[in-house]
The first five atom37 places (N, CA, C, CB, O) and aatype in JSON, in Angstrom:
{
  "aatype": [12, 15, 1, 11, 1, 7, 1, 19, 10, 17, 15, 17, 9, 14, 2, 16, 15, 19, 7, 2, 9, 0, 10, 3, 6, 14, 10, 6, 15, 19, 11, 15, 11, 5, 6, 10, 10, 0, 7, 3, 6, 3, 15, 9, 16, 7, 17, 0, 15, 18, 13, 9, 14, 6, 5, 3, 9, 18, 9, 3, 19, 6, 3, 7, 11, 19, 19, 15, 9, 16, 15, 18, 11, 11, 13, 18, 18, 11, 7, 11, 2, 4, 9, 7, 10, 2, 9, 10, 6, 10, 7, 6, 10, 10, 7, 19, 10, 14, 3, 6, 9, 7, 9, 14, 10, 6, 13, 6, 3, 7, 6, 9, 11, 16, 14, 1, 6, 18, 15, 6, 10, 7, 10, 5, 10, 17, 16, 16, 2, 2, 8, 19, 9, 15, 9, 16, 4, 10, 16, 18, 11, 3, 2],
  "atom_mask": [
    [1, 1, 1, 1, 1],
    [1, 1, 1, 1, 1],
    [1, 1, 1, 1, 1],
    [1, 1, 1, 1, 1],
    [1, 1, 1, 1, 1],
    [1, 1, 1, 0, 1],
    [1, 1, 1, 1, 1],
    [1, 1, 1, 1, 1],
    [1, 1, 1, 1, 1],
    [1, 1, 1, 1, 1],
    [1, 1, 1, 1, 1],
    [1, 1, 1, 1, 1],
    [1, 1, 1, 1, 1],
    [1, 1, 1, 1, 1],
    [1, 1, 1, 1, 1],
    [1, 1, 1, 1, 1],
    [1, 1, 1, 1, 1],
    [1, 1, 1, 1, 1],
    [1, 1, 1, 0, 1],
    [1, 1, 1, 1, 1],
    [1, 1, 1, 1, 1],
    [1, 1, 1, 1, 1],
    [1, 1, 1, 1, 1],
    [1, 1, 1, 1, 1],
    [1, 1, 1, 1, 1],
    [1, 1, 1, 1, 1],
    [1, 1, 1, 1, 1],
    [1, 1, 1, 1, 1],
    [1, 1, 1, 1, 1],
    [1, 1, 1, 1, 1],
    [1, 1, 1, 1, 1],
    [1, 1, 1, 1, 1],
    [1, 1, 1, 1, 1],
    [1, 1, 1, 1, 1],
    [1, 1, 1, 1, 1],
    [1, 1, 1, 1, 1],
    [1, 1, 1, 1, 1],
    [1, 1, 1, 1, 1],
    [1, 1, 1, 0, 1],
    [1, 1, 1, 1, 1],
    [1, 1, 1, 1, 1],
    [1, 1, 1, 1, 1],
    [1, 1, 1, 1, 1],
    [1, 1, 1, 1, 1],
    [1, 1, 1, 1, 1],
    [1, 1, 1, 0, 1],
    [1, 1, 1, 1, 1],
    [1, 1, 1, 1, 1],
    [1, 1, 1, 1, 1],
    [1, 1, 1, 1, 1],
    [1, 1, 1, 1, 1],
    [1, 1, 1, 1, 1],
    [1, 1, 1, 1, 1],
    [1, 1, 1, 1, 1],
    [1, 1, 1, 1, 1],
    [1, 1, 1, 1, 1],
    [1, 1, 1, 1, 1],
    [1, 1, 1, 1, 1],
    [1, 1, 1, 1, 1],
    [1, 1, 1, 1, 1],
    [1, 1, 1, 1, 1],
    [1, 1, 1, 1, 1],
    [1, 1, 1, 1, 1],
    [1, 1, 1, 0, 1],
    [1, 1, 1, 1, 1],
    [1, 1, 1, 1, 1],
    [1, 1, 1, 1, 1],
    [1, 1, 1, 1, 1],
    [1, 1, 1, 1, 1],
    [1, 1, 1, 1, 1],
    [1, 1, 1, 1, 1],
    [1, 1, 1, 1, 1],
    [1, 1, 1, 1, 1],
    [1, 1, 1, 1, 1],
    [1, 1, 1, 1, 1],
    [1, 1, 1, 1, 1],
    [1, 1, 1, 1, 1],
    [1, 1, 1, 1, 1],
    [1, 1, 1, 0, 1],
    [1, 1, 1, 1, 1],
    [1, 1, 1, 1, 1],
    [1, 1, 1, 1, 1],
    [1, 1, 1, 1, 1],
    [1, 1, 1, 0, 1],
    [1, 1, 1, 1, 1],
    [1, 1, 1, 1, 1],
    [1, 1, 1, 1, 1],
    [1, 1, 1, 1, 1],
    [1, 1, 1, 1, 1],
    [1, 1, 1, 1, 1],
    [1, 1, 1, 0, 1],
    [1, 1, 1, 1, 1],
    [1, 1, 1, 1, 1],
    [1, 1, 1, 1, 1],
    [1, 1, 1, 0, 1],
    [1, 1, 1, 1, 1],
    [1, 1, 1, 1, 1],
    [1, 1, 1, 1, 1],
    [1, 1, 1, 1, 1],
    [1, 1, 1, 1, 1],
    [1, 1, 1, 1, 1],
    [1, 1, 1, 0, 1],
    [1, 1, 1, 1, 1],
    [1, 1, 1, 1, 1],
    [1, 1, 1, 1, 1],
    [1, 1, 1, 1, 1],
    [1, 1, 1, 1, 1],
    [1, 1, 1, 1, 1],
    [1, 1, 1, 1, 1],
    [1, 1, 1, 0, 1],
    [1, 1, 1, 1, 1],
    [1, 1, 1, 1, 1],
    [1, 1, 1, 1, 1],
    [1, 1, 1, 1, 1],
    [1, 1, 1, 1, 1],
    [1, 1, 1, 1, 1],
    [1, 1, 1, 1, 1],
    [1, 1, 1, 1, 1],
    [1, 1, 1, 1, 1],
    [1, 1, 1, 1, 1],
    [1, 1, 1, 1, 1],
    [1, 1, 1, 0, 1],
    [1, 1, 1, 1, 1],
    [1, 1, 1, 1, 1],
    [1, 1, 1, 1, 1],
    [1, 1, 1, 1, 1],
    [1, 1, 1, 1, 1],
    [1, 1, 1, 1, 1],
    [1, 1, 1, 1, 1],
    [1, 1, 1, 1, 1],
    [1, 1, 1, 1, 1],
    [1, 1, 1, 1, 1],
    [1, 1, 1, 1, 1],
    [1, 1, 1, 1, 1],
    [1, 1, 1, 1, 1],
    [1, 1, 1, 1, 1],
    [1, 1, 1, 1, 1],
    [1, 1, 1, 1, 1],
    [1, 1, 1, 1, 1],
    [1, 1, 1, 1, 1],
    [1, 1, 1, 1, 1],
    [1, 1, 1, 1, 1],
    [1, 1, 1, 1, 1]
  ],
  "atom_positions": [
    [[-5.98, -1.28, 21.24], [-4.65, -1.76, 20.91], [-4.6, -3.25, 21.21], [-3.55, -0.99, 21.69], [-4.95, -3.67, 22.31]],
    [[-4.18, -4.03, 20.24], [-4.03, -5.47, 20.43], [-2.7, -5.76, 21.1], [-4.14, -6.22, 19.09], [-1.67, -5.18, 20.74]],
    [[-2.72, -6.66, 22.06], [-1.48, -7.05, 22.73], [-1.42, -8.56, 22.81], [-1.38, -6.41, 24.14], [-2.45, -9.24, 22.92]],
    [[-0.22, -9.08, 22.76], [0.0, -10.5, 22.91], [1.21, -10.66, 23.81], [0.2, -11.22, 21.52], [2.31, -10.24, 23.46]],
    [[1.0, -11.26, 24.98], [2.08, -11.44, 25.96], [2.79, -10.12, 26.26], [3.09, -12.46, 25.45], [4.02, -10.06, 26.31]],
    [[2.0, -9.06, 26.46], [2.57, -7.78, 26.85], [3.17, -6.95, 25.73], [0.0, 0.0, 0.0], [3.66, -5.85, 25.96]],
    [[3.13, -7.46, 24.51], [3.69, -6.72, 23.38], [2.59, -6.37, 22.39], [4.81, -7.53, 22.67], [1.58, -7.08, 22.29]],
    [[2.79, -5.29, 21.69], [1.81, -4.88, 20.68], [1.8, -5.92, 19.57], [2.13, -3.45, 20.11], [2.86, -6.29, 19.06]],
    [[0.64, -6.38, 19.18], [0.5, -7.26, 18.04], [0.4, -6.36, 16.82], [-0.76, -8.22, 18.17], [-0.54, -5.56, 16.71]],
    [[1.33, -6.47, 15.91], [1.43, -5.54, 14.78], [0.45, -5.9, 13.68], [2.85, -5.53, 14.23], [0.84, -6.32, 12.59]],
    [[-0.83, -5.75, 13.98], [-1.9, -6.01, 13.02], [-2.12, -4.79, 12.13], [-3.21, -6.39, 13.74], [-2.12, -3.65, 12.6]],
    [[-2.31, -5.06, 10.85], [-2.49, -4.02, 9.86], [-3.96, -3.85, 9.53], [-1.68, -4.32, 8.6], [-4.67, -4.83, 9.29]],
    [[-4.4, -2.6, 9.52], [-5.73, -2.23, 9.01], [-5.45, -1.41, 7.75], [-6.59, -1.41, 10.09], [-4.89, -0.32, 7.84]],
    [[-5.84, -1.93, 6.58], [-5.51, -1.26, 5.31], [-5.8, 0.24, 5.32], [-6.28, -1.9, 4.19], [-6.87, 0.69, 5.74]],
    [[-4.81, 1.0, 4.85], [-4.89, 2.47, 4.72], [-5.17, 3.19, 6.03], [-5.95, 2.82, 3.73], [-5.58, 4.35, 6.01]],
    [[-4.94, 2.52, 7.17], [-5.28, 3.12, 8.46], [-4.15, 3.05, 9.48], [-6.5, 2.45, 9.02], [-3.69, 4.07, 9.98]],
    [[-3.7, 1.81, 9.8], [-2.75, 1.67, 10.9], [-2.01, 0.33, 10.86], [-3.46, 1.81, 12.23], [-2.39, -0.6, 10.14]],
    [[-0.96, 0.27, 11.67], [-0.27, -0.97, 11.99], [-0.12, -0.97, 13.5], [1.14, -1.1, 11.24], [0.48, -0.06, 14.07]],
    [[-0.67, -2.01, 14.15], [-0.64, -2.02, 15.62], [-1.35, -0.79, 16.15], [0.0, 0.0, 0.0], [-2.45, -0.45, 15.71]],
    [[-0.7, -0.14, 17.11], [-1.32, 1.03, 17.72], [-0.84, 2.34, 17.11], [-1.05, 1.03, 19.22], [-0.98, 3.39, 17.73]],
    [[-0.27, 2.29, 15.91], [0.21, 3.49, 15.23], [-0.61, 3.71, 13.96], [1.73, 3.38, 14.9], [-0.71, 2.83, 13.11]],
    [[-1.18, 4.89, 13.87], [-2.04, 5.21, 12.71], [-1.31, 6.12, 11.73], [-3.34, 5.87, 13.17], [-0.51, 6.96, 12.12]],
    [[-1.62, 5.94, 10.46], [-1.15, 6.89, 9.45], [-1.78, 8.25, 9.74], [-1.5, 6.39, 8.0], [-2.94, 8.32, 10.16]],
    [[-1.04, 9.31, 9.52], [-1.46, 10.69, 9.78], [-1.55, 11.02, 11.27], [-2.79, 10.95, 9.13], [-2.0, 12.11, 11.63]],
    [[-1.15, 10.1, 12.14], [-1.15, 10.37, 13.58], [0.01, 11.32, 13.93], [-1.02, 9.03, 14.4], [1.1, 11.18, 13.38]],
    [[-0.22, 12.27, 14.82], [0.87, 13.16, 15.23], [2.0, 12.38, 15.92], [0.34, 14.24, 16.17], [1.76, 11.45, 16.69]],
    [[3.23, 12.78, 15.63], [4.4, 12.12, 16.21], [4.34, 12.12, 17.73], [5.68, 12.8, 15.74], [4.7, 11.13, 18.35]],
    [[3.9, 13.21, 18.33], [3.84, 13.29, 19.8], [2.9, 12.23, 20.37], [3.39, 14.68, 20.24], [3.15, 11.7, 21.46]],
    [[1.83, 11.92, 19.66], [0.91, 10.88, 20.11], [1.59, 9.51, 20.07], [-0.36, 10.87, 19.22], [1.42, 8.71, 20.99]],
    [[2.35, 9.25, 19.0], [3.07, 7.98, 18.89], [4.09, 7.87, 20.02], [3.77, 7.86, 17.51], [4.24, 6.81, 20.63]],
    [[4.81, 8.96, 20.29], [5.82, 8.96, 21.36], [5.21, 8.67, 22.72], [6.55, 10.3, 21.4], [5.88, 8.12, 23.6]],
    [[3.95, 9.03, 22.92], [3.3, 8.76, 24.2], [2.97, 7.28, 24.37], [2.03, 9.6, 24.33], [2.71, 6.83, 25.49]],
    [[2.97, 6.51, 23.27], [2.64, 5.08, 23.31], [3.84, 4.17, 23.12], [1.63, 4.77, 22.26], [3.83, 3.03, 23.57]],
    [[4.89, 4.67, 22.44], [6.02, 3.85, 22.03], [7.34, 4.53, 22.36], [5.95, 3.54, 20.54], [7.44, 5.76, 22.27]],
    [[8.33, 3.75, 22.73], [9.68, 4.29, 22.82], [10.19, 4.41, 21.39], [10.62, 3.39, 23.71], [10.19, 3.42, 20.65]],
    [[10.63, 5.58, 21.0], [11.14, 5.82, 19.65], [12.56, 6.33, 19.7], [10.24, 6.82, 18.89], [12.9, 7.17, 20.54]],
    [[13.39, 5.83, 18.82], [14.73, 6.35, 18.64], [14.76, 7.08, 17.32], [15.81, 5.2, 18.69], [14.27, 6.58, 16.3]],
    [[15.33, 8.27, 17.33], [15.4, 9.07, 16.1], [16.44, 8.5, 15.16], [15.72, 10.53, 16.42], [17.51, 8.06, 15.59]],
    [[16.13, 8.51, 13.89], [17.04, 8.06, 12.84], [17.43, 9.24, 11.97], [0.0, 0.0, 0.0], [17.32, 10.39, 12.37]],
    [[17.87, 8.93, 10.79], [18.29, 9.96, 9.85], [17.1, 10.52, 9.07], [19.34, 9.41, 8.87], [16.06, 9.88, 8.97]],
    [[17.27, 11.72, 8.54], [16.27, 12.29, 7.65], [16.57, 11.79, 6.25], [16.27, 13.84, 7.72], [17.72, 11.77, 5.83]],
    [[15.53, 11.41, 5.52], [15.7, 10.96, 4.15], [16.05, 12.15, 3.27], [14.42, 10.25, 3.63], [15.33, 13.15, 3.25]],
    [[17.16, 12.06, 2.56], [17.63, 13.19, 1.76], [16.74, 13.47, 0.54], [19.04, 12.93, 1.29], [16.75, 14.58, 0.01]],
    [[15.97, 12.48, 0.1], [15.1, 12.67, -1.07], [13.73, 13.2, -0.66], [14.95, 11.36, -1.83], [13.25, 14.19, -1.21]],
    [[13.09, 12.53, 0.32], [11.73, 12.92, 0.72], [11.71, 14.01, 1.8], [10.97, 11.72, 1.22], [10.74, 14.75, 1.92]],
    [[12.79, 14.09, 2.57], [12.82, 15.03, 3.69], [12.12, 14.49, 4.93], [0.0, 0.0, 0.0], [12.0, 15.19, 5.93]],
    [[11.65, 13.24, 4.86], [10.95, 12.64, 5.99], [11.93, 12.34, 7.12], [10.22, 11.35, 5.56], [13.06, 11.91, 6.88]],
    [[11.49, 12.56, 8.35], [12.26, 12.17, 9.53], [11.93, 10.71, 9.83], [11.94, 13.1, 10.76], [10.78, 10.29, 9.71]],
    [[12.94, 9.95, 10.21], [12.76, 8.52, 10.45], [12.93, 8.21, 11.94], [13.75, 7.7, 9.6], [13.78, 8.79, 12.62]],
    [[12.11, 7.27, 12.44], [12.17, 6.83, 13.83], [12.13, 5.31, 13.85], [10.99, 7.43, 14.68], [11.63, 4.68, 12.92]],
    [[12.68, 4.74, 14.92], [12.81, 3.3, 15.05], [12.26, 2.87, 16.4], [14.3, 2.86, 14.9], [12.53, 3.51, 17.42]],
    [[11.48, 1.79, 16.42], [10.98, 1.22, 17.67], [11.93, 0.09, 18.06], [9.49, 0.71, 17.52], [11.98, -0.94, 17.39]],
    [[12.69, 0.28, 19.14], [13.67, -0.73, 19.55], [13.04, -2.11, 19.74], [14.36, -0.3, 20.84], [11.91, -2.24, 20.19]],
    [[13.8, -3.13, 19.38], [13.45, -4.54, 19.53], [12.26, -4.99, 18.68], [13.14, -4.82, 20.96], [11.89, -6.17, 18.74]],
    [[11.66, -4.12, 17.9], [10.51, -4.51, 17.08], [10.83, -4.52, 15.6], [9.36, -3.57, 17.33], [10.08, -5.1, 14.81]],
    [[11.94, -3.9, 15.19], [12.28, -3.76, 13.78], [11.16, -3.07, 13.01], [12.57, -5.14, 13.17], [10.81, -3.47, 11.89]],
    [[10.61, -2.02, 13.63], [9.57, -1.19, 13.04], [10.15, 0.21, 12.84], [8.27, -1.15, 13.93], [10.75, 0.78, 13.75]],
    [[9.96, 0.74, 11.65], [10.43, 2.09, 11.33], [9.23, 2.96, 10.99], [11.45, 2.07, 10.16], [8.29, 2.5, 10.34]],
    [[9.27, 4.21, 11.42], [8.19, 5.15, 11.18], [8.78, 6.38, 10.49], [7.45, 5.54, 12.51], [9.78, 6.93, 10.95]],
    [[8.16, 6.81, 9.41], [8.58, 8.04, 8.74], [7.54, 9.11, 9.02], [8.75, 7.81, 7.21], [6.34, 8.86, 9.04]],
    [[8.05, 10.33, 9.25], [7.2, 11.44, 9.64], [7.46, 12.63, 8.72], [7.44, 11.82, 11.13], [8.6, 12.97, 8.42]],
    [[6.37, 13.25, 8.3], [6.45, 14.48, 7.51], [5.53, 15.51, 8.16], [6.06, 14.23, 6.01], [4.38, 15.21, 8.47]],
    [[6.03, 16.71, 8.36], [5.24, 17.78, 8.98], [4.6, 17.33, 10.31], [4.15, 18.25, 8.02], [3.47, 17.7, 10.62]],
    [[5.36, 16.53, 11.07], [4.89, 16.12, 12.39], [3.88, 15.0, 12.43], [0.0, 0.0, 0.0], [3.35, 14.68, 13.49]],
    [[3.61, 14.37, 11.25], [2.62, 13.29, 11.2], [3.2, 12.05, 10.52], [1.36, 13.76, 10.46], [4.05, 12.15, 9.63]],
    [[2.73, 10.88, 10.95], [3.18, 9.6, 10.41], [2.72, 9.46, 8.96], [2.64, 8.42, 11.26], [1.53, 9.59, 8.66]],
    [[3.69, 9.19, 8.05], [3.35, 8.98, 6.65], [3.64, 7.56, 6.2], [4.11, 9.96, 5.77], [3.13, 7.11, 5.17]],
    [[4.47, 6.83, 6.96], [4.7, 5.42, 6.63], [5.16, 4.65, 7.84], [5.73, 5.3, 5.51], [5.77, 5.2, 8.76]],
    [[4.83, 3.36, 7.83], [5.22, 2.44, 8.9], [5.77, 1.2, 8.2], [4.0, 2.08, 9.86], [5.08, 0.58, 7.4]],
    [[7.02, 0.85, 8.5], [7.69, -0.29, 7.86], [8.07, -1.33, 8.89], [8.93, 0.18, 7.08], [8.59, -1.01, 9.96]],
    [[7.81, -2.59, 8.55], [8.18, -3.69, 9.43], [9.04, -4.71, 8.7], [6.92, -4.37, 9.99], [8.86, -4.98, 7.51]],
    [[9.98, -5.26, 9.45], [10.85, -6.31, 8.93], [10.64, -7.64, 9.65], [12.3, -5.89, 9.05], [11.24, -8.65, 9.28]],
    [[9.78, -7.65, 10.69], [9.55, -8.87, 11.47], [8.09, -9.27, 11.58], [10.11, -8.7, 12.84], [7.74, -10.42, 11.32]],
    [[7.24, -8.32, 11.97], [5.84, -8.64, 12.26], [4.91, -7.67, 11.55], [5.59, -8.62, 13.77], [5.01, -6.45, 11.73]],
    [[4.02, -8.23, 10.75], [3.03, -7.43, 10.04], [1.84, -8.36, 9.8], [3.6, -6.84, 8.67], [1.77, -9.06, 8.79]],
    [[0.91, -8.36, 10.75], [-0.2, -9.31, 10.73], [-1.4, -8.78, 9.97], [-0.6, -9.66, 12.15], [-1.77, -7.61, 10.08]],
    [[-1.99, -9.67, 9.2], [-3.23, -9.37, 8.5], [-4.08, -10.64, 8.53], [-2.97, -8.89, 7.02], [-3.61, -11.72, 8.17]],
    [[-5.31, -10.49, 8.97], [-6.22, -11.63, 9.12], [-5.57, -12.74, 9.94], [-6.64, -12.17, 7.74], [-5.73, -13.92, 9.64]],
    [[-4.83, -12.34, 10.98], [-4.23, -13.29, 11.91], [-2.95, -13.95, 11.44], [0.0, 0.0, 0.0], [-2.41, -14.81, 12.14]],
    [[-2.45, -13.57, 10.28], [-1.26, -14.21, 9.71], [-0.14, -13.19, 9.53], [-1.59, -14.86, 8.36], [-0.37, -12.09, 9.04]],
    [[1.08, -13.56, 9.94], [2.22, -12.68, 9.74], [2.61, -12.72, 8.26], [3.42, -13.09, 10.65], [2.93, -13.78, 7.73]],
    [[2.57, -11.56, 7.6], [2.88, -11.48, 6.17], [4.38, -11.55, 5.89], [2.31, -10.2, 5.6], [4.78, -11.92, 4.79]],
    [[5.21, -11.18, 6.87], [6.66, -11.25, 6.67], [7.04, -12.73, 6.6], [7.44, -10.51, 7.84], [6.71, -13.51, 7.49]],
    [[7.73, -13.1, 5.54], [8.13, -14.49, 5.34], [7.23, -15.28, 4.42], [0.0, 0.0, 0.0], [7.61, -16.35, 3.95]],
    [[6.02, -14.76, 4.14], [5.12, -15.46, 3.23], [5.69, -15.43, 1.81], [3.7, -14.84, 3.25], [6.39, -14.49, 1.43]],
    [[5.39, -16.47, 1.04], [5.76, -16.37, -0.37], [4.69, -15.53, -1.07], [5.89, -17.8, -1.04], [3.6, -15.33, -0.54]],
    [[5.02, -15.04, -2.26], [4.12, -14.09, -2.92], [2.77, -14.7, -3.29], [4.79, -13.55, -4.16], [1.78, -13.98, -3.38]],
    [[2.72, -16.01, -3.51], [1.44, -16.65, -3.8], [0.54, -16.66, -2.56], [1.65, -18.08, -4.32], [-0.65, -16.39, -2.65]],
    [[1.13, -16.98, -1.4], [0.37, -16.96, -0.14], [-0.12, -15.55, 0.17], [1.23, -17.49, 1.03], [-1.26, -15.35, 0.6]],
    [[0.75, -14.57, -0.06], [0.38, -13.19, 0.19], [-0.77, -12.77, -0.73], [1.59, -12.26, 0.0], [-1.72, -12.13, -0.29]],
    [[-0.68, -13.13, -2.0], [-1.75, -12.81, -2.94], [-3.09, -13.39, -2.52], [0.0, 0.0, 0.0], [-4.12, -12.72, -2.62]],
    [[-3.07, -14.62, -2.04], [-4.3, -15.25, -1.54], [-4.84, -14.5, -0.35], [-4.05, -16.71, -1.17], [-6.04, -14.25, -0.25]],
    [[-3.95, -14.13, 0.57], [-4.36, -13.44, 1.78], [-4.93, -12.06, 1.48], [-3.18, -13.32, 2.73], [-5.97, -11.69, 2.03]],
    [[-4.27, -11.31, 0.62], [-4.71, -9.96, 0.29], [-5.9, -9.94, -0.68], [-3.57, -9.18, -0.32], [-6.72, -9.03, -0.64]],
    [[-5.98, -10.95, -1.52], [-7.06, -11.02, -2.49], [-6.86, -10.14, -3.71], [0.0, 0.0, 0.0], [-7.79, -9.95, -4.49]],
    [[-5.66, -9.59, -3.87], [-5.35, -8.75, -5.03], [-3.91, -9.0, -5.46], [-5.58, -7.25, -4.7], [-3.08, -9.49, -4.7]],
    [[-3.64, -8.63, -6.7], [-2.28, -8.69, -7.22], [-1.66, -7.31, -7.1], [-2.25, -9.19, -8.7], [-2.38, -6.32, -7.0]],
    [[-0.34, -7.22, -7.12], [0.29, -5.89, -7.05], [-0.03, -5.06, -8.28], [1.81, -6.02, -6.9], [-0.18, -5.59, -9.38]],
    [[-0.15, -3.75, -8.08], [-0.34, -2.81, -9.19], [0.91, -2.71, -10.02], [-0.75, -1.42, -8.67], [0.86, -2.52, -11.24]],
    [[2.04, -2.84, -9.34], [3.32, -2.66, -10.01], [4.36, -3.56, -9.37], [3.77, -1.18, -9.96], [4.44, -3.67, -8.14]],
    [[5.15, -4.21, -10.2], [6.3, -5.0, -9.74], [7.52, -4.31, -10.32], [6.21, -6.53, -10.17], [7.69, -4.23, -11.53]],
    [[8.38, -3.83, -9.42], [9.55, -3.09, -9.86], [10.65, -3.98, -10.38], [0.0, 0.0, 0.0], [10.54, -5.21, -10.39]],
    [[11.7, -3.34, -10.82], [12.87, -4.05, -11.33], [13.66, -4.62, -10.16], [13.77, -3.11, -12.19], [13.94, -3.89, -9.21]],
    [[14.02, -5.91, -10.21], [14.83, -6.48, -9.13], [16.17, -5.75, -9.03], [15.06, -8.0, -9.36], [16.8, -5.42, -10.04]],
    [[16.6, -5.5, -7.79], [17.85, -4.8, -7.54], [18.8, -5.69, -6.76], [17.6, -3.48, -6.78], [18.38, -6.41, -5.85]],
    [[20.08, -5.65, -7.12], [21.08, -6.39, -6.37], [21.71, -5.44, -5.36], [22.15, -7.02, -7.31], [22.19, -4.36, -5.73]],
    [[21.71, -5.84, -4.09], [22.26, -5.01, -3.03], [23.72, -5.4, -2.77], [21.41, -5.16, -1.74], [24.21, -6.4, -3.29]],
    [[24.4, -4.59, -1.96], [25.82, -4.79, -1.68], [26.15, -6.19, -1.17], [26.28, -3.77, -0.67], [27.23, -6.72, -1.43]],
    [[25.2, -6.79, -0.43], [25.44, -8.13, 0.11], [25.18, -9.24, -0.92], [24.55, -8.36, 1.33], [25.28, -10.42, -0.61]],
    [[24.84, -8.84, -2.16], [24.59, -9.8, -3.22], [23.15, -10.27, -3.3], [0.0, 0.0, 0.0], [22.77, -10.98, -4.24]],
    [[22.33, -9.89, -2.31], [20.93, -10.3, -2.3], [20.14, -9.5, -3.34], [20.31, -10.12, -0.89], [20.32, -8.29, -3.48]],
    [[19.27, -10.2, -4.07], [18.43, -9.55, -5.07], [17.04, -9.36, -4.47], [18.37, -10.38, -6.4], [16.4, -10.31, -4.02]],
    [[16.58, -8.1, -4.47], [15.29, -7.75, -3.87], [14.41, -7.08, -4.92], [15.48, -6.82, -2.65], [14.88, -6.31, -5.76]],
    [[13.11, -7.4, -4.86], [12.15, -6.87, -5.82], [11.06, -6.09, -5.1], [11.53, -8.01, -6.66], [10.43, -6.62, -4.18]],
    [[10.81, -4.83, -5.5], [9.72, -4.07, -4.88], [8.38, -4.39, -5.55], [10.0, -2.55, -4.98], [8.31, -4.68, -6.74]],
    [[7.32, -4.34, -4.75], [5.96, -4.57, -5.23], [5.05, -3.52, -4.59], [5.47, -6.03, -4.91], [5.16, -3.24, -3.4]],
    [[4.15, -2.95, -5.4], [3.25, -1.9, -4.94], [1.79, -2.37, -5.01], [3.43, -0.61, -5.78], [1.36, -2.96, -6.0]],
    [[1.07, -2.09, -3.94], [-0.37, -2.33, -3.88], [-1.01, -0.99, -3.51], [-0.75, -3.48, -2.83], [-1.36, -0.76, -2.35]],
    [[-1.16, -0.1, -4.48], [-1.59, 1.28, -4.23], [-2.92, 1.37, -3.52], [-1.66, 2.03, -5.52], [-3.08, 2.16, -2.59]],
    [[-3.89, 0.57, -3.94], [-5.22, 0.64, -3.34], [-5.2, 0.28, -1.85], [-6.17, -0.29, -4.06], [-6.0, 0.8, -1.08]],
    [[-4.27, -0.59, -1.46], [-4.16, -1.0, -0.07], [-3.16, -0.15, 0.7], [-3.75, -2.45, 0.0], [-3.04, -0.28, 1.92]],
    [[-2.46, 0.73, 0.01], [-1.45, 1.56, 0.66], [-0.25, 0.75, 1.11], [0.0, 0.0, 0.0], [0.32, 1.02, 2.17]],
    [[0.15, -0.25, 0.31], [1.27, -1.13, 0.66], [2.39, -1.05, -0.36], [0.8, -2.56, 0.78], [2.17, -0.88, -1.56]],
    [[3.57, -1.17, 0.17], [4.78, -1.31, -0.65], [5.59, -2.38, 0.06], [5.59, 0.08, -0.81], [5.81, -2.3, 1.27]],
    [[6.04, -3.37, -0.68], [6.82, -4.42, -0.02], [7.99, -4.84, -0.88], [5.95, -5.62, 0.29], [8.03, -4.59, -2.08]],
    [[8.95, -5.5, -0.21], [10.13, -6.03, -0.89], [10.15, -7.54, -0.7], [11.45, -5.38, -0.35], [9.83, -8.05, 0.37]],
    [[10.53, -8.23, -1.77], [10.65, -9.69, -1.71], [12.04, -10.1, -2.14], [9.58, -10.37, -2.59], [12.71, -9.41, -2.91]],
    [[12.46, -11.24, -1.63], [13.67, -11.88, -2.12], [13.36, -13.36, -2.22], [14.9, -11.61, -1.17], [12.74, -13.94, -1.32]],
    [[13.77, -13.98, -3.3], [13.44, -15.38, -3.56], [11.93, -15.62, -3.44], [14.2, -16.31, -2.6], [11.49, -16.65, -2.93]],
    [[11.14, -14.63, -3.9], [9.67, -14.68, -3.89], [9.06, -14.76, -2.49], [9.21, -15.85, -4.68], [7.92, -15.22, -2.35]],
    [[9.79, -14.31, -1.46], [9.28, -14.25, -0.1], [9.35, -12.82, 0.4], [10.07, -15.21, 0.83], [10.31, -12.1, 0.12]],
    [[8.33, -12.42, 1.15], [8.25, -11.06, 1.69], [9.3, -10.86, 2.78], [6.84, -10.78, 2.24], [9.38, -11.65, 3.72]],
    [[10.12, -9.8, 2.63], [11.13, -9.51, 3.64], [10.86, -8.19, 4.38], [12.5, -9.46, 3.0], [11.4, -7.97, 5.47]],
    [[10.03, -7.33, 3.8], [9.6, -6.11, 4.5], [8.32, -5.59, 3.88], [10.71, -5.02, 4.46], [8.04, -5.8, 2.7]],
    [[7.55, -4.9, 4.72], [6.29, -4.31, 4.25], [6.18, -2.91, 4.82], [5.06, -5.19, 4.67], [6.47, -2.66, 5.99]],
    [[5.74, -1.99, 3.97], [5.49, -0.62, 4.38], [4.05, -0.26, 4.06], [6.47, 0.37, 3.69], [3.59, -0.46, 2.94]],
    [[3.34, 0.25, 5.06], [2.04, 0.85, 4.75], [2.27, 2.34, 4.76], [0.9, 0.4, 5.78], [2.99, 2.86, 5.62]],
    [[1.66, 3.02, 3.81], [1.93, 4.44, 3.68], [0.73, 5.21, 3.2], [3.07, 4.67, 2.76], [-0.23, 4.65, 2.66]],
    [[0.81, 6.49, 3.41], [-0.22, 7.41, 2.95], [0.15, 7.83, 1.54], [-0.35, 8.65, 3.91], [1.21, 8.43, 1.33]],
    [[-0.7, 7.52, 0.59], [-0.47, 7.98, -0.77], [-1.12, 9.34, -0.9], [-1.04, 6.98, -1.83], [-2.31, 9.51, -0.62]],
    [[-0.33, 10.32, -1.33], [-0.85, 11.67, -1.48], [-0.84, 12.08, -2.93], [-0.04, 12.65, -0.64], [0.12, 11.81, -3.65]],
    [[-1.92, 12.72, -3.38], [-1.97, 13.25, -4.73], [-1.14, 14.52, -4.76], [-3.44, 13.52, -5.19], [-1.31, 15.41, -3.93]],
    [[-0.23, 14.6, -5.73], [0.59, 15.81, -5.84], [0.06, 16.74, -6.89], [2.03, 15.45, -6.16], [0.63, 17.81, -7.12]]
  ]
}
């Protein structure tokens, strides 16, 4: 586990983990490492949601295992925080373009956000004004 000044450094390993939380890791294992607050269950996916206080990290769980990890503040890759990068910087860092760029959506606060998918890397992110505002790494499952 990487730490910086006593806090977990939220480094991403593609299709594997963010910080000390791994995809497909049992929820009980995560609870032994992190303080988690329970959130709402997603009405569409049925996933249970958890929040790591003061980190702005959300974890979704299905059948007792982590299926996604979302960050709004810290998501490091190759030593660089991806949150706040513009999409050109992110593209250079990742070395790939998104598989899919969704339709921009206007939210209640008037902000326009655009989803982007990087399926091979297991990433889904949202941008506003061409800057990354959140990143989710997730387990893609064949249905």
